PDB file of C-alpha atoms in Angstrom:
ATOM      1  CA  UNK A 252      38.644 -16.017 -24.679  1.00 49.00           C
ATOM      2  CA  UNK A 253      36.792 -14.351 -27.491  1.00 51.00           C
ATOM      3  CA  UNK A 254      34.009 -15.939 -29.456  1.00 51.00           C
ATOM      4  CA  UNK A 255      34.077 -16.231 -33.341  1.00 60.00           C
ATOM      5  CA  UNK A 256      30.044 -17.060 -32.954  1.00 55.00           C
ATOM      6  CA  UNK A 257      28.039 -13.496 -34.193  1.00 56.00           C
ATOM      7  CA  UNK A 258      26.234 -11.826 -31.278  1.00 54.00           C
ATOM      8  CA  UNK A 259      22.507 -12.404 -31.833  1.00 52.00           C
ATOM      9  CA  UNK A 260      20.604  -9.397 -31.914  1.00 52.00           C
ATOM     10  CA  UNK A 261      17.743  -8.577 -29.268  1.00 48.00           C
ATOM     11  CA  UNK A 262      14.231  -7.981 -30.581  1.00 45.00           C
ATOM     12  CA  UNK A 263      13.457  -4.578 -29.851  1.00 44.00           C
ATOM     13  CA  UNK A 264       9.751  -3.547 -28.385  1.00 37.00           C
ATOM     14  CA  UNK A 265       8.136  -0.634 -29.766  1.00 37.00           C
ATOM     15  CA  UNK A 266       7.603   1.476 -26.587  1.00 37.00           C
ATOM     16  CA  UNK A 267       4.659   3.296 -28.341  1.00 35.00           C
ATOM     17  CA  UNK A 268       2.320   0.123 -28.893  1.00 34.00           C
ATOM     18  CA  UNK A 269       4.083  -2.543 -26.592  1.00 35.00           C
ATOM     19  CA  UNK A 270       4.315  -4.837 -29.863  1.00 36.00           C
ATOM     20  CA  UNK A 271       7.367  -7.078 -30.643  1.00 37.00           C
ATOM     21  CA  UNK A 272       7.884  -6.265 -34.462  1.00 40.00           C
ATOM     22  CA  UNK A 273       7.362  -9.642 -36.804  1.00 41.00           C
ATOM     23  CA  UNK A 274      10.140 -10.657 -39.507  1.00 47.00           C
ATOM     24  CA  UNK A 275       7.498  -9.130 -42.043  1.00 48.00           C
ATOM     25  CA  UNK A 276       8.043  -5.920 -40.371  1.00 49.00           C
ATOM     26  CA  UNK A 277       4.137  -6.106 -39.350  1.00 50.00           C
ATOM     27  CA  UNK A 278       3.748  -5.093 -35.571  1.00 49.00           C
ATOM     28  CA  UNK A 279       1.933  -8.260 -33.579  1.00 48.00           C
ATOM     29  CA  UNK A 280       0.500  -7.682 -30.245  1.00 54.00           C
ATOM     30  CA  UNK A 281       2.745  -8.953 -27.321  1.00 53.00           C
ATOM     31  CA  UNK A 282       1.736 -12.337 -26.275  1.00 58.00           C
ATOM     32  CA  UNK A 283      -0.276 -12.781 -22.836  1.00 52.00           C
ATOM     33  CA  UNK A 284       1.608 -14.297 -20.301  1.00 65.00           C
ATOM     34  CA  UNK A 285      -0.727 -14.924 -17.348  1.00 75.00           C
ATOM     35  CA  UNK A 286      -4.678 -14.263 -17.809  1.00 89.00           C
ATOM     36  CA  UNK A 287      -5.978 -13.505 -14.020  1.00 94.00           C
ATOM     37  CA  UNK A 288      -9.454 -12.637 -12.776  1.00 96.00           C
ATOM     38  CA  UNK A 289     -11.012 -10.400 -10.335  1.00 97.00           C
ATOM     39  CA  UNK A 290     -14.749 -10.288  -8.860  1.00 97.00           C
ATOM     40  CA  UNK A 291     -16.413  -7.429  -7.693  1.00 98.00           C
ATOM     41  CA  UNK A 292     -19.315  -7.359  -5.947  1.00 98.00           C
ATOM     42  CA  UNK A 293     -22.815  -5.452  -6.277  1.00 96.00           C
ATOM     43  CA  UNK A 294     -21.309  -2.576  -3.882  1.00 97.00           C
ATOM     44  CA  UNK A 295     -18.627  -2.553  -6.270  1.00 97.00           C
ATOM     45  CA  UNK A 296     -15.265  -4.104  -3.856  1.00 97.00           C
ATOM     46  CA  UNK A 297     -13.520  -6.773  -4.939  1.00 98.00           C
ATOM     47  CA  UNK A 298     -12.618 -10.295  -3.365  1.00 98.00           C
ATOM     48  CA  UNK A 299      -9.296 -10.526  -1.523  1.00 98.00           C
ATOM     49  CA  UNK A 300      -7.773 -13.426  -0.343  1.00 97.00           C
ATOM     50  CA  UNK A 301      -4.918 -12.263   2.369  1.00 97.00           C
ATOM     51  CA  UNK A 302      -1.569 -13.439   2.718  1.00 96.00           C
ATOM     52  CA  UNK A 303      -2.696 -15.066   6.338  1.00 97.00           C
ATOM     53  CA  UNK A 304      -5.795 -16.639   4.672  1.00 97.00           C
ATOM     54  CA  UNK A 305      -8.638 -14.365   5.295  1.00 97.00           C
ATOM     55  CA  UNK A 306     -10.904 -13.601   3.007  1.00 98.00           C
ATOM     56  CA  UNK A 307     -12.368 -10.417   3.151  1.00 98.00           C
ATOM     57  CA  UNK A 308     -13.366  -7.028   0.276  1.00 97.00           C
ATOM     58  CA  UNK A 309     -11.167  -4.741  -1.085  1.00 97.00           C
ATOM     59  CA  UNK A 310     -11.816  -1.067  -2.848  1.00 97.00           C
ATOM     60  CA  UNK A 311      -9.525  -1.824  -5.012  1.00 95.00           C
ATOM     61  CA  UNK A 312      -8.196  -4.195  -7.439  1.00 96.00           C
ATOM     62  CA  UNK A 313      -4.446  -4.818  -7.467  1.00 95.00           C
ATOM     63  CA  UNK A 314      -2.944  -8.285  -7.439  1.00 94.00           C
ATOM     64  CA  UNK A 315      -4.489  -9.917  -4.055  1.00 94.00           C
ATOM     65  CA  UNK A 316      -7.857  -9.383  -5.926  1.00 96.00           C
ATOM     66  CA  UNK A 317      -6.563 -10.920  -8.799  1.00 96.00           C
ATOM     67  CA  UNK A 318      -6.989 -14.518  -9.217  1.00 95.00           C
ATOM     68  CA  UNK A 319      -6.264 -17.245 -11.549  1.00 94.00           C
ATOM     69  CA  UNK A 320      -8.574 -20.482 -12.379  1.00 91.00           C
ATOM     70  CA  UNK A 321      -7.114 -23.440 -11.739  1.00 81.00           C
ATOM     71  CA  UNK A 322      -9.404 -26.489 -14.046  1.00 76.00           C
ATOM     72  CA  UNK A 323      -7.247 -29.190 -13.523  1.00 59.00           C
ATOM     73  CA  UNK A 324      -8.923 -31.464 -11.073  1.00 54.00           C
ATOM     74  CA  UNK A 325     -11.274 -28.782  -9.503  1.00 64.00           C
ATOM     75  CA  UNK A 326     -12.418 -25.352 -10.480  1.00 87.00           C
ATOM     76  CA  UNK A 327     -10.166 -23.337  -8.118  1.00 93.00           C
ATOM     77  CA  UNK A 328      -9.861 -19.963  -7.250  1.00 95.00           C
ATOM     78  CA  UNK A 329      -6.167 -19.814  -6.735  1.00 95.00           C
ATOM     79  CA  UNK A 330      -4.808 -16.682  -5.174  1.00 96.00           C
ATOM     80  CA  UNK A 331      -1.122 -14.064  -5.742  1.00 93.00           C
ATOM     81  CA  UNK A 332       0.120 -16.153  -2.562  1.00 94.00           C
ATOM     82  CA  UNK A 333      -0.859 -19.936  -3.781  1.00 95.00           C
ATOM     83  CA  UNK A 334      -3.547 -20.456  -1.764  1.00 96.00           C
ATOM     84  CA  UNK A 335      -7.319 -21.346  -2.757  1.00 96.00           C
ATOM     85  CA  UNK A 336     -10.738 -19.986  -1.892  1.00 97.00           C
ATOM     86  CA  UNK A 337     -12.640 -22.580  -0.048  1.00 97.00           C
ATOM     87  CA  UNK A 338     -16.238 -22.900   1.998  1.00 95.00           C
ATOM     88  CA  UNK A 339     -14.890 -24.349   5.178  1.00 90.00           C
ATOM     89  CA  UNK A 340     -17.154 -27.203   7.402  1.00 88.00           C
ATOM     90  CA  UNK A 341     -18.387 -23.766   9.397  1.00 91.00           C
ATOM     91  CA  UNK A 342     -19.902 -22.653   5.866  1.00 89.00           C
ATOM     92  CA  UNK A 343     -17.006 -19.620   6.468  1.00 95.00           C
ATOM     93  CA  UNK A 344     -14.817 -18.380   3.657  1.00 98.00           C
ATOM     94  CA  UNK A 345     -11.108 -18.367   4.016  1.00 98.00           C
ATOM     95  CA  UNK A 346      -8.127 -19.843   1.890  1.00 97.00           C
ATOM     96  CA  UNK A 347      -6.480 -23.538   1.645  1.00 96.00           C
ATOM     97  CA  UNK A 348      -2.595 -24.442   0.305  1.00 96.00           C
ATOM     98  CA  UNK A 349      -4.397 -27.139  -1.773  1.00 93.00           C
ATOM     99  CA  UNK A 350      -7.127 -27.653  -4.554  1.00 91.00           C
ATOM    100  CA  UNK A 351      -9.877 -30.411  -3.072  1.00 91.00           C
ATOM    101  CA  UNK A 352     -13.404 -30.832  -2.725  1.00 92.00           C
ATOM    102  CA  UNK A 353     -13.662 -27.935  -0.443  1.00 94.00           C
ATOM    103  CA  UNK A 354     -11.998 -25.616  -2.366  1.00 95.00           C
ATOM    104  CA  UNK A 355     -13.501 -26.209  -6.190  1.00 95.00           C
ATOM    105  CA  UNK A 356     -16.462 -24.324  -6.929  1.00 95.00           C
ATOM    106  CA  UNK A 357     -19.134 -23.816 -10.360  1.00 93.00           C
ATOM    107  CA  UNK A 358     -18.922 -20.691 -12.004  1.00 93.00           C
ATOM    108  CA  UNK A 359     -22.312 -19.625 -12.834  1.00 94.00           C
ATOM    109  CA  UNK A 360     -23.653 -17.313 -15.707  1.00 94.00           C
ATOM    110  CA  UNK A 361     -26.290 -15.567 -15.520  1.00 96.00           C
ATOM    111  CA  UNK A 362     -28.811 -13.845 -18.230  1.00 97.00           C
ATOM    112  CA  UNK A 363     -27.512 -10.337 -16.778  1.00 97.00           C
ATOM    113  CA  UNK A 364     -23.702 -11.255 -17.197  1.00 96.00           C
ATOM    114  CA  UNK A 365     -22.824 -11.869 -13.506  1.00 97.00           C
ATOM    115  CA  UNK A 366     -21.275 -14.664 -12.288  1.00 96.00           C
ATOM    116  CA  UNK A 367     -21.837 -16.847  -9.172  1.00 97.00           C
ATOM    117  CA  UNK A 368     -19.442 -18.802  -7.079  1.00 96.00           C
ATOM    118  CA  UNK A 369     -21.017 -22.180  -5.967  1.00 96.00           C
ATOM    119  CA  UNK A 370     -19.071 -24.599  -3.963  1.00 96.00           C
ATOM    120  CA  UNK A 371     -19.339 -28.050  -5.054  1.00 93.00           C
ATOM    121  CA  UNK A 372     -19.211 -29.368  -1.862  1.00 95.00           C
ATOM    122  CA  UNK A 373     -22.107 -27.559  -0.184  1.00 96.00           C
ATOM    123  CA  UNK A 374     -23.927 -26.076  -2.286  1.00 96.00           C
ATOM    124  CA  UNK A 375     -23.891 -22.348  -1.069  1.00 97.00           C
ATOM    125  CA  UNK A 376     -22.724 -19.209  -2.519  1.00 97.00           C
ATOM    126  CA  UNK A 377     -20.049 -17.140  -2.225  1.00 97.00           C
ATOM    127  CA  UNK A 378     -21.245 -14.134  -0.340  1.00 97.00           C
ATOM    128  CA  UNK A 379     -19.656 -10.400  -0.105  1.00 97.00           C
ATOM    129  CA  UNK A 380     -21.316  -8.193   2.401  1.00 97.00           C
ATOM    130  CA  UNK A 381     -21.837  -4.453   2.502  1.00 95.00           C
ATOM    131  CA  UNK A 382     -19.249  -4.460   5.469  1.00 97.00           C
ATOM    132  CA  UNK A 383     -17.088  -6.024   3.450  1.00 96.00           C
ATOM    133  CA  UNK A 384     -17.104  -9.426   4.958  1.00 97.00           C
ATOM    134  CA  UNK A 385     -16.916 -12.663   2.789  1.00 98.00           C
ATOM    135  CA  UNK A 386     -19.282 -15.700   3.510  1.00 97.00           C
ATOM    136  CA  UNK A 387     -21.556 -18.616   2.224  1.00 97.00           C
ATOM    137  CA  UNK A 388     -25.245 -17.945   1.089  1.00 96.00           C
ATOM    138  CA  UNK A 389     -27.768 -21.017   0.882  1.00 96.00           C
ATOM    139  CA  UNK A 390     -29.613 -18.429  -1.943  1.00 97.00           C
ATOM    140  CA  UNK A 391     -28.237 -16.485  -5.198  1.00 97.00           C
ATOM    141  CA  UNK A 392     -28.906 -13.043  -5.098  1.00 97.00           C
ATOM    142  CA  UNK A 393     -27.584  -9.621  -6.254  1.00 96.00           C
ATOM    143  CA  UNK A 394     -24.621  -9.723  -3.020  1.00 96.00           C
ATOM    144  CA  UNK A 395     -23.867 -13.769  -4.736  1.00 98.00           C
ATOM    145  CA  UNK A 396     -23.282 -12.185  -8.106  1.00 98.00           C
ATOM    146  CA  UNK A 397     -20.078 -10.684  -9.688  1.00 98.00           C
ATOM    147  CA  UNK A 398     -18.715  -8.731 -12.474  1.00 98.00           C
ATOM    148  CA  UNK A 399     -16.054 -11.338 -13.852  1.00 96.00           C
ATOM    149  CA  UNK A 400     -13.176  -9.395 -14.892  1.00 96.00           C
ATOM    150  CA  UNK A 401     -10.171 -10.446 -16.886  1.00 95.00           C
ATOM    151  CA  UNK A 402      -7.076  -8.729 -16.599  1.00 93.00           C
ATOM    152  CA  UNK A 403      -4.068  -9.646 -19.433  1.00 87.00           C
ATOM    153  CA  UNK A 404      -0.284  -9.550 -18.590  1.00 75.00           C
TER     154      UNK A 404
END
């Protein structure tokens, strides 16, 4: 059967500046779909939580380092896979399917810029090693700080 309705026409991107052109003709900027941050650490890795739930330090930043926040109920660190970042009862990192007390942490500022990663639950710091391991810190300290980083899509 053929259709007597007019086709609508596609809005075409401009591949030079990634805009989607406005019925003014003015270009505006693409709209951000997903905002997700990464940390990296004083030796400059970033925090990774693996598909089987480790935790560990990257040297690079691609999309298991990037994380979104979830505010909801808890400040969580959820991961690509769905998981969270949690302090466990053994005061080790690793990664939870859920958002609870274990898993919600304060973001600190500090004067510098860094942030900090404080559980809620017990107090410590997230922790990244020069070896690259991840764990919890009763102190704050340059390895307890970050570079926050925001990446847009």
């Amino acid at each position: 059967f053929f259709s007597l309705k007019p086709k609508k026409k596609k809005k075409k991107r401009n591949p030079v500046s990634n805009c989607l052109p406005s019925s003014s003709g003015v270009q505006s900027p693409r709209k951000i779909t997903k905002l997700t941050y990464s940390f990296r650490s004083h030796h400059g890795t970033y925090l990774r939580i693996n598909r089987n739930n480790t935790v560990d330090a990257a040297e690079h930043c691609l999309e298991w380092e990037q994380f979104t926040l979830n505010k909801f109920h808890c400040t969580g660190v959820k991961s690509h896979h769905g998981t969270y970042l949690r302090i466990n009862k053994s005061l080790a990192v690793d990664a939870a399917p859920h958002c609870r007390e274990w898993e919600s942490f304060q973001i600190i500022t500090h004067a510098n810029g860094k942030v900090s990663l404080k559980s809620r639950h017990f107090g410590t710091f997230l922790r990244i090693k020069d070896d690259g391991t991840v764990d919890a810190a009763p102190h704050c300290r340059e390895w307890e700080q970050f570079d926050m980083i925001k990446h847009f899509q």
